[in-house]
């Protein structure tokens, strides 16, 4: 099975330190460790990457073509602004799932719209960092159908 790319956008490298009342206490390394432990149980493997730069995320999405079975992406603030990330995801032939740690619909109006959602098979928001694990489980379901 091809790997699942888990892509995280800007400021998600600061998980654990960043507004813990919104984003929780776990670090991104904690989340990646949990995903890496869960993946074999689901018959999957994960490759996790994080960048604060939009173009780097676009490059990784392009790299996923023909290589990854699916992408789990939390684009961070680029969710709300980036047509470039949407366009790159539209070039990708595999499954796309979108994760937001916080419930973006309960927050400021500018967070309510995500460009990525029109491409994503599913969106998880407001489940904390557990959302990544739920997304990986869903990815396994979708890929074994
Ligand atoms: C993460 C961010 O960095 C914000 O810019 C988004 C998202 C919400 C999250 O909940 O994971 O608005």
XYZ file of C-alpha atoms and ligand atoms in Angstrom:
157
model
C 0.000 0.000 0.000
C 1.249 3.465 -0.872
C 1.779 5.755 2.138
C -0.627 8.356 3.427
C 0.832 11.842 3.430
C -0.131 13.824 6.538
C 0.451 17.474 5.732
C 0.300 20.271 8.271
C 0.413 23.950 7.432
C 1.589 27.090 9.200
C 1.928 27.339 12.963
C 1.034 23.695 13.516
C 4.694 23.083 14.380
C 3.852 25.096 17.512
C 1.200 22.686 18.790
C 1.500 22.289 22.543
C 2.650 25.882 22.938
C 0.109 27.567 20.699
C -3.156 28.639 22.385
C -3.527 25.280 24.204
C -7.106 26.186 25.153
C -7.901 25.970 21.413
C -5.335 23.542 20.001
C -4.644 21.331 23.025
C -1.532 20.279 24.906
C -0.118 17.721 22.498
C 2.805 18.561 20.278
C 2.887 17.767 16.579
C 5.525 15.123 17.372
C 3.013 13.501 19.766
C 0.375 13.455 17.041
C 2.763 12.020 14.461
C 3.857 9.323 16.940
C 0.215 8.347 17.515
C -0.474 8.222 13.770
C 2.670 6.179 13.164
C 1.605 3.704 15.869
C -1.956 3.410 14.560
C -1.129 3.085 10.864
C 0.104 -0.563 10.855
C -3.067 -1.675 12.671
C -4.977 -0.242 9.703
C -2.615 -1.682 7.111
C -1.303 1.799 6.313
C 1.893 3.803 6.659
C 2.170 7.549 7.125
C 4.629 10.195 6.034
C 4.137 13.373 8.046
C 5.338 16.779 6.909
C 4.807 20.310 8.187
C 5.619 23.640 6.630
C 4.890 27.272 7.300
C 5.178 27.969 3.560
C 2.356 27.672 1.060
C 4.613 26.760 -1.897
C 6.254 23.950 0.071
C 2.825 22.467 0.795
C 1.966 22.747 -2.925
C 5.241 20.965 -3.791
C 4.504 18.118 -1.375
C 0.979 17.710 -2.757
C 2.437 17.519 -6.272
C 4.990 14.972 -5.017
C 2.121 12.842 -3.712
C 0.881 12.170 -7.249
C 1.443 8.508 -8.063
C 3.229 8.043 -4.733
C 0.655 8.447 -1.938
C -2.684 6.645 -1.634
C -4.188 9.566 0.232
C -3.545 12.907 1.841
C -4.709 14.006 5.272
C -4.229 17.751 5.375
C -4.609 20.467 7.951
C -3.695 23.520 5.892
C -3.864 25.803 8.965
C -4.681 29.368 7.982
C -4.143 28.509 4.302
C -7.442 26.633 4.504
C -9.154 29.990 4.325
C -6.996 31.656 1.677
C -5.219 29.218 -0.610
C -6.541 28.543 -4.087
C -3.024 27.223 -4.847
C -3.386 24.391 -2.332
C -6.850 23.576 -3.676
C -5.500 23.520 -7.240
C -2.666 21.184 -6.215
C -5.104 18.851 -4.449
C -7.250 18.806 -7.587
C -4.222 17.383 -9.448
C -3.916 14.555 -6.929
C -5.728 11.346 -7.840
C -6.044 9.826 -4.342
C -8.292 10.375 -1.341
C -8.124 13.741 0.440
C -9.337 14.238 4.009
C -9.240 17.614 5.750
C -8.614 18.061 9.470
C -9.032 21.076 11.700
C -8.184 20.670 15.358
C -10.626 23.372 16.416
C -14.254 23.747 15.371
C -13.688 26.415 12.727
C -17.460 27.017 12.520
C -17.584 28.102 16.155
C -14.810 30.644 15.634
C -14.360 33.897 13.692
C -16.355 34.181 10.454
C -13.168 34.268 8.369
C -12.420 30.696 9.484
C -15.803 29.329 8.384
C -14.861 28.835 4.734
C -12.143 26.431 3.631
C -11.089 26.249 -0.028
C -9.872 22.698 0.558
C -13.304 21.410 1.603
C -14.571 21.384 -1.990
C -11.912 18.746 -2.762
C -11.968 16.769 0.476
C -13.869 13.500 0.753
C -14.524 14.421 4.369
C -13.781 17.148 6.893
C -13.127 16.756 10.609
C -13.239 19.869 12.782
C -13.372 20.357 16.518
C -12.234 16.891 17.607
C -8.901 18.177 18.851
C -5.781 16.353 17.747
C -7.819 13.112 17.903
C -9.222 14.296 14.560
C -6.031 13.153 12.817
C -6.474 9.616 14.165
C -10.125 9.570 13.146
C -9.130 10.760 9.692
C -6.584 7.934 9.401
C -9.253 5.387 10.365
C -11.590 6.855 7.775
C -8.796 6.768 5.203
C -8.397 3.027 5.831
C -12.126 2.498 5.359
C -12.197 4.451 2.106
C -9.110 2.741 0.690
C -10.288 -0.793 1.416
C -13.730 -0.323 -0.140
C -5.484 25.652 12.362
C -5.087 26.908 12.127
O -3.787 27.210 12.136
C -6.044 28.001 11.897
O -5.518 29.022 11.068
C -7.347 27.491 11.338
C -6.892 25.221 12.204
C -7.870 26.350 12.196
C -7.236 24.105 13.157
O -8.242 24.172 13.868
O -6.508 23.110 13.162
O -8.281 28.532 11.264
